[in-house]
Each structure stands twice: as C-alpha cells, then as structure tokens.
Short mmCIF file of C-alpha atoms in Angstrom, two decimals:
data_model
loop_
_atom_site.label_atom_id
_atom_site.label_comp_id
_atom_site.label_asym_id
_atom_site.label_seq_id
_atom_site.Cartn_x
_atom_site.Cartn_y
_atom_site.Cartn_z
CA MET A 334 80.08 89.80 116.47
CA ARG A 335 78.55 89.10 113.06
CA MET A 336 79.87 90.92 110.01
CA ARG A 337 76.93 92.79 108.52
CA VAL A 338 76.31 92.09 104.87
CA ASN A 339 75.94 95.25 102.82
CA ALA A 340 75.94 96.07 99.14
CA TRP A 341 79.65 96.37 98.43
CA THR A 342 80.02 99.34 96.13
CA PRO A 343 83.05 101.63 95.81
CA ALA A 344 83.29 104.55 98.22
CA PRO A 345 82.69 108.08 96.88
CA PRO A 346 85.88 109.59 95.42
CA THR A 347 87.76 112.15 97.49
CA VAL A 348 90.70 114.47 96.91
CA ALA A 349 93.90 113.23 98.53
CA ASP A 350 95.69 115.47 101.01
CA ALA A 351 98.07 117.75 99.16
CA ASP A 352 101.30 117.44 101.17
CA PRO A 353 101.98 113.89 102.45
CA VAL A 354 105.21 114.90 104.20
CA VAL A 355 103.48 117.55 106.28
CA ARG A 356 100.63 115.20 107.11
CA ALA A 357 103.01 112.41 108.07
CA ASP A 358 104.88 114.81 110.35
CA GLN A 359 101.60 115.74 112.04
CA VAL A 360 100.90 112.05 112.63
CA ALA A 361 104.40 111.48 114.01
CA GLN A 362 103.92 114.36 116.43
CA THR A 363 100.56 112.97 117.53
CA LEU A 364 102.11 109.57 118.19
CA ASP A 365 105.38 110.85 119.70
CA GLY A 366 106.18 108.91 122.87
CA ARG A 367 103.19 106.61 122.46
CA ARG A 368 103.09 102.91 121.61
CA ALA A 369 100.43 102.29 118.98
CA VAL A 370 98.47 99.24 117.92
CA VAL A 371 97.79 99.13 114.17
CA LEU A 372 94.47 98.06 112.65
CA THR A 373 94.81 97.39 108.92
CA GLY A 374 92.39 96.85 106.06
CA ALA A 375 92.47 96.16 102.36
CA GLY A 376 94.00 99.52 101.47
CA VAL A 377 97.31 98.33 102.90
CA SER A 378 97.43 95.41 100.47
CA THR A 379 96.12 96.88 97.21
CA PRO A 380 99.65 98.03 96.21
CA SER A 381 100.64 94.34 96.38
CA GLY A 382 98.12 93.59 93.65
CA ILE A 383 95.26 92.37 95.85
CA PRO A 384 91.91 94.00 94.94
CA ASP A 385 89.58 95.42 97.56
CA TYR A 386 85.87 96.07 97.93
CA ARG A 387 85.59 99.67 99.09
CA SER A 388 88.26 101.99 97.64
CA PRO A 389 86.93 104.67 95.27
CA ASP A 390 88.25 102.86 92.17
CA ALA A 391 87.24 99.34 93.26
CA THR A 392 85.05 97.13 91.08
CA PRO A 393 81.52 96.61 92.54
CA ARG A 394 81.27 93.02 93.81
CA ASN A 395 78.86 90.70 95.61
CA PRO A 396 80.91 88.51 97.95
CA MET A 397 79.48 85.15 98.97
CA THR A 398 77.85 85.09 102.38
CA ILE A 399 78.11 82.29 104.93
CA ASP A 400 74.39 81.53 104.47
CA GLN A 401 74.89 81.01 100.74
CA PHE A 402 77.93 78.82 101.30
CA ARG A 403 76.13 76.59 103.80
CA SER A 404 72.86 76.39 101.91
CA SER A 405 73.88 75.00 98.55
CA ALA A 406 76.39 72.52 97.16
CA ASP A 407 76.23 74.50 93.91
CA PHE A 408 77.31 77.66 95.71
CA ARG A 409 80.18 75.79 97.37
CA ARG A 410 81.32 74.26 94.09
CA HIS A 411 81.16 77.68 92.43
CA TYR A 412 83.21 79.21 95.23
CA TRP A 413 85.89 76.51 95.29
CA ALA A 414 86.29 76.60 91.51
CA ARG A 415 86.95 80.34 91.66
CA ASN A 416 89.17 79.99 94.70
CA HIS A 417 91.17 77.24 93.01
CA LEU A 418 92.14 79.79 90.38
CA GLY A 419 92.50 82.87 92.56
CA TRP A 420 94.19 81.77 95.76
CA ARG A 421 97.65 81.33 94.21
CA HIS A 422 97.62 84.98 93.18
CA MET A 423 97.27 85.90 96.84
CA ASP A 424 99.84 83.29 97.82
CA ALA A 425 102.35 84.81 95.39
CA ALA A 426 101.78 88.40 96.57
CA THR A 427 104.61 90.10 98.43
CA PRO A 428 104.57 92.85 101.07
CA ASN A 429 104.74 96.45 99.90
CA ALA A 430 106.14 99.60 101.48
CA ALA A 431 103.16 99.93 103.83
CA HIS A 432 103.69 96.48 105.35
CA ASP A 433 107.44 97.08 105.64
CA ALA A 434 106.86 100.43 107.34
CA ILE A 435 104.65 98.86 110.00
CA THR A 436 107.31 96.22 110.65
CA ASP A 437 109.96 98.95 110.96
CA MET A 438 107.81 100.76 113.52
CA GLN A 439 107.40 97.53 115.47
CA LEU A 440 111.16 97.00 115.52
CA ALA A 441 111.62 100.58 116.72
CA GLY A 442 109.16 100.03 119.57
CA ALA A 443 106.61 102.52 118.23
CA VAL A 444 104.07 99.80 117.33
CA THR A 445 103.05 97.05 119.75
CA GLY A 446 101.22 94.77 117.31
CA VAL A 447 98.98 94.47 114.28
CA ILE A 448 95.29 93.57 114.08
CA THR A 449 94.46 92.94 110.44
CA GLN A 450 91.15 92.56 108.66
CA ASN A 451 93.04 91.13 105.69
CA VAL A 452 93.41 87.40 105.04
CA ASP A 453 96.50 87.69 102.82
CA MET A 454 99.22 86.98 105.45
CA LEU A 455 101.34 89.85 104.07
CA HIS A 456 102.08 91.28 107.52
CA MET A 457 103.53 87.93 108.52
CA LYS A 458 105.57 87.83 105.30
CA ALA A 459 106.87 91.32 106.12
CA GLY A 460 108.10 90.11 109.51
CA SER A 461 105.56 91.76 111.80
CA ARG A 462 105.00 90.07 115.16
CA PRO A 463 102.53 89.81 116.74
CA VAL A 464 99.85 89.80 114.05
CA LEU A 465 96.22 88.93 114.80
CA ASP A 466 94.28 87.74 111.73
CA LEU A 467 90.86 89.09 112.67
CA HIS A 468 89.08 87.49 109.73
CA GLY A 469 91.22 84.38 109.34
CA SER A 470 93.74 83.42 106.69
CA TYR A 471 93.58 82.21 103.10
CA GLY A 472 96.34 79.70 103.89
CA ARG A 473 94.12 77.43 106.01
CA VAL A 474 91.00 75.35 105.36
CA ILE A 475 88.55 74.25 108.04
CA CYS A 476 85.98 71.45 108.07
CA LEU A 477 82.57 72.76 109.08
CA ASP A 478 81.64 69.36 110.51
CA CYS A 479 84.63 68.20 112.57
CA GLY A 480 86.62 71.45 112.86
CA VAL A 481 89.91 70.04 111.56
CA ARG A 482 92.16 72.62 109.92
CA THR A 483 94.44 71.79 107.00
CA SER A 484 96.79 73.62 104.69
CA ARG A 485 95.39 75.35 101.60
CA HIS A 486 98.43 74.02 99.71
CA ARG A 487 97.44 70.46 100.57
CA LEU A 488 93.87 71.06 99.43
CA ALA A 489 95.18 72.53 96.16
CA GLU A 490 96.91 69.24 95.39
CA ARG A 491 93.69 67.30 95.98
CA LEU A 492 91.64 69.70 93.86
CA GLU A 493 94.19 69.51 91.07
CA ASP A 494 93.99 65.70 91.10
CA ALA A 495 90.19 65.86 91.00
CA ASN A 496 90.17 68.50 88.22
CA PRO A 497 93.16 67.80 85.96
CA GLY A 498 93.83 70.63 83.52
CA PHE A 499 90.99 72.81 84.87
CA ALA A 500 93.13 75.90 85.44
CA ASP A 501 94.84 75.57 82.06
CA GLN A 502 91.49 75.27 80.30
CA VAL A 503 90.20 78.45 81.94
CA ARG A 504 93.39 80.37 81.20
CA SER A 505 93.28 79.32 77.56
CA ALA A 506 89.95 81.13 77.25
CA GLY A 507 91.52 84.45 78.30
CA ALA A 508 93.01 86.35 81.24
CA ILE A 509 91.69 85.54 84.71
CA GLU A 510 90.34 88.51 86.69
CA VAL A 511 91.43 88.27 90.32
CA ALA A 512 88.90 89.21 92.99
CA PRO A 513 89.34 89.93 96.73
CA ASP A 514 89.67 87.22 99.39
CA ALA A 515 91.72 84.73 97.32
CA ASP A 516 88.98 84.55 94.71
CA ALA A 517 88.75 84.89 90.93
CA VAL A 518 85.99 85.93 88.55
CA LEU A 519 84.63 82.81 86.86
CA HIS A 520 81.10 82.20 85.60
CA ASP A 521 81.02 78.62 84.26
CA THR A 522 81.92 76.20 87.07
CA ALA A 523 79.48 73.38 86.34
CA GLY A 524 82.20 70.81 85.63
CA PHE A 525 84.32 71.49 88.70
CA VAL A 526 84.66 68.59 91.17
CA MET A 527 84.82 69.45 94.88
CA VAL A 528 86.49 67.27 97.52
CA ASP A 529 85.48 66.70 101.15
CA CYS A 530 87.26 66.50 104.49
CA THR A 531 89.64 63.53 104.61
CA ASP A 532 88.91 63.00 108.32
CA CYS A 533 85.11 62.91 108.35
CA GLY A 534 83.86 63.53 104.81
CA GLY A 535 82.43 66.89 105.91
CA THR A 536 82.20 70.24 104.16
CA LEU A 537 85.40 72.22 103.67
CA LYS A 538 85.52 76.01 103.91
CA PRO A 539 88.40 78.52 103.84
CA ASP A 540 89.39 79.44 107.39
CA ILE A 541 88.08 82.95 106.71
CA VAL A 542 85.24 84.84 108.36
CA TYR A 543 82.61 85.22 105.65
CA PHE A 544 80.15 88.09 105.46
CA GLY A 545 77.35 87.31 107.90
CA GLU A 546 79.61 85.04 109.97
CA THR A 547 80.77 85.54 113.56
CA VAL A 548 84.33 86.46 114.47
CA PRO A 549 85.42 83.92 117.13
CA ARG A 550 85.16 85.28 120.67
CA GLU A 551 88.72 84.37 121.54
CA VAL A 552 89.98 86.39 118.57
CA THR A 553 87.87 89.39 119.59
CA ASP A 554 89.16 89.18 123.17
CA ARG A 555 92.78 89.11 121.97
CA ALA A 556 92.16 92.16 119.79
CA TYR A 557 90.60 94.08 122.68
CA ALA A 558 93.61 93.19 124.83
CA MET A 559 95.98 94.54 122.18
CA VAL A 560 94.02 97.79 122.04
CA ASP A 561 94.02 98.07 125.83
CA ASP A 562 97.78 97.47 126.00
CA ALA A 563 98.60 100.28 123.56
CA ASP A 564 98.73 104.04 124.12
CA ALA A 565 97.32 104.93 120.70
CA MET A 566 95.85 103.40 117.55
CA ILE A 567 96.71 103.67 113.86
CA VAL A 568 94.02 102.63 111.38
CA ALA A 569 95.56 102.00 107.97
CA GLY A 570 93.71 101.24 104.76
CA SER A 571 90.30 100.47 106.24
CA SER A 572 86.97 102.20 105.61
CA LEU A 573 85.77 100.62 108.89
CA THR A 574 82.56 99.72 107.08
CA VAL A 575 81.98 96.59 109.15
CA MET A 576 81.61 96.66 112.91
CA SER A 577 84.24 93.93 113.33
CA GLY A 578 86.89 96.65 112.89
CA LEU A 579 85.05 99.78 114.03
CA ARG A 580 84.42 98.42 117.52
CA PHE A 581 88.17 98.49 118.28
CA VAL A 582 88.34 102.13 117.24
CA ARG A 583 85.45 102.84 119.59
CA ARG A 584 87.27 100.96 122.35
CA ALA A 585 90.36 103.13 121.91
CA ALA A 586 88.24 106.30 121.74
CA ASP A 587 86.35 105.40 124.92
CA ALA A 588 89.72 105.01 126.67
CA GLY A 589 90.81 108.46 125.50
CA LYS A 590 93.59 107.14 123.29
CA PRO A 591 94.55 109.18 120.21
CA ILE A 592 93.50 107.56 116.95
CA VAL A 593 95.21 108.18 113.62
CA ILE A 594 93.46 107.11 110.41
CA VAL A 595 95.30 106.78 107.10
CA ASN A 596 92.95 105.85 104.26
CA ARG A 597 91.94 106.91 100.79
CA GLY A 598 88.40 108.13 101.23
CA GLY A 599 86.16 108.61 104.23
CA THR A 600 85.67 106.05 106.98
CA ARG A 601 83.04 105.33 109.61
CA GLY A 602 85.63 106.12 112.26
CA ASP A 603 86.62 109.60 111.11
CA ARG A 604 84.72 111.26 113.96
CA PHE A 605 86.93 109.43 116.47
CA ALA A 606 90.23 110.42 114.85
CA ALA A 607 92.69 112.86 116.37
CA ILE A 608 94.05 113.15 112.86
CA LYS A 609 92.78 111.73 109.55
CA VAL A 610 95.07 111.52 106.51
CA ASP A 611 93.40 110.99 103.15
CA HIS A 612 96.24 109.41 101.23
CA ARG A 613 97.70 106.07 100.18
CA CYS A 614 99.14 103.90 102.93
CA GLU A 615 102.26 102.96 100.95
CA ILE A 616 103.12 106.69 100.77
CA ILE A 617 102.22 107.88 104.27
CA LEU A 618 103.26 104.93 106.45
CA PRO A 619 106.92 104.85 105.30
CA LEU A 620 107.16 108.59 106.02
CA ILE A 621 105.72 108.06 109.50
CA ALA A 622 108.03 105.10 110.05
CA ASP A 623 111.12 107.11 109.07
CA MET A 624 110.16 109.85 111.51
CA SER A 625 109.31 107.38 114.27
CA VAL A 626 112.54 105.41 113.83
CA THR A 627 114.58 108.63 113.83
CA GLU A 628 112.86 109.84 117.01
CA ALA A 629 113.38 106.47 118.70
CA ALA A 630 117.07 106.46 117.76
CA SER A 631 117.50 110.01 119.07
CA GLU A 632 115.80 109.11 122.35
CA TYR A 633 117.98 106.00 122.73
CA LYS A 634 121.13 108.05 122.06
CA HIS A 635 120.04 110.64 124.64
CA LEU A 636 119.43 107.98 127.28
CA THR A 637 122.83 106.34 126.70
CA LEU A 638 124.54 109.69 127.25
CA LEU A 639 122.87 110.31 130.60
#
C-alpha cells in the first residue's frame, strides 16, 4: 500500500466535546469486556513536543516524498542536513499521559497491542508491548542499495565528523524550528556534507516510510493480524488521512468490531465509529485507562471470591 501524497494543510478547526469525563465514561462502557487494539497517530505525540501535519493548529508543510529523495542528491543533502539538526529533538522527547495511559490499559489486559503511525518510538519508551511501527522508526537508517540497517546514533557521529560545528553554526543564527518526522526547518544546506553506506557506498535513508512509498507487506500483515485478534479498536490522535491507517479501521468495521476514535478534529474514519470523541488524547485516554483499570480490578476481585 502506497501512502498517497496530498497537500498537507491543517484540518478545519472544531469545538472540543464539552465534558471529557462523560465522554470517557461512554468510551469505557463501549469497550467494557472487550480487548482493544490501539491505532495511534501524531495527535498522541504532540503533547511531547513533536509537531504534526494535520491538527487544526498545525503549520502547513510540504514533506519530502520518496520520489524527490531518490531523484536528486541535492534533495538528499537538504534532507539530511535538516534531519541532522532535528532528529535529536525527537530522540530527547519523552512519553506523555496518552502514551502512559495506553501502557496502563495494556497491563490491565484491556489493550492487546499498539499499531502506530508515528516514528518517534514513544510507545516503546512508555513500556508498551507489543508495538508495531507501521511507518518505521527515526532510530534506524537503511541503505537503499544493499538494505543494511544501522543506528541513527552511529550515523550522527559520522555526520558530525564530516560537518564539524555545523549544528553550532546554525544555532548561532537563531532558534531552530522543529518539524515533524525528526526534521527541522532549514533553508541553506549547500555546505552540508553527506556520507554513504559503509558496507557498499550506497544511498542512506531513514528507515521511515516516506510519502508515496510502500508500507512493507510483512508489516501490513502483522497489523491486520493484530486487528483480527482484538475485539475492538481505539483510534487515538489520527485524522486517518492516509489509507495506510484507514484500511485497518475498515477491517475492524467489516468484522463488526466497535471502533472508538479520540481525536481533535474530524477524521476519515468517523463514519465507522461507534463513538467519536473530539478532544485531546492526553486528557481522554488517562480517563479511559483509569476506568478500564478499575473495572479490570473489580472483575479480578469478583473472580477470586467465587
């Protein structure tokens, strides 16, 4: 499945639901007794300081496509210069209340696993297991020629050696604006020196699914299996703009499984939802988790008394 490339502009603003406690209780009732798989998007990570593309207050951006990256050494140099500045911001980010709530629901047995469209590894940092990185991870680099994967930390050392003082020079000119996907806003990259694969001399790329690129079949199959294994689905912080996420919602809907969507703004999957909550994930998910954990504890206590 290729990710369609659209003009990434902010979604139209909406009014958030008035009573998050009531809405969370409705979600908890919908999910009561069901094991849910969670599909997450950028709205889960924005409270951790990672920008997104589609929330109503997002900055309009034009992400690089896979065709651009492959077609031009200038494009690749421009990307890696920006990434060299921006990726450490993502690396330093920590999980927020939304990530922690999902982990708590997993530990309580209410959530079976996480499929994430994010590349920030924050679910892993929060302790969630299993987590399927649908679009890859910022922490790995892949060679487009030989397929060898290496650590982004190791590449950072090589780029620093090839561009001594580059980051300090940019910072001295003013604050760096961080962009989504381990990127940064930087216009003048002409002097940046890129490095190649140490194994074959080939072209290096972040191990991330770019816009216009295909999600690996084995990853898609694992995601479908996680949806099939669950009794329900929670979509958190995703507008479901790209088909790479929406297809799993359709899979759950076709199987008659209740779908809960928590997102600021409308989504392409709203018509499939048993309940849609227009609110921030870091507010709603902890409320749902508290209710789910309490219900699980009560059920466990009841069973031990039988």
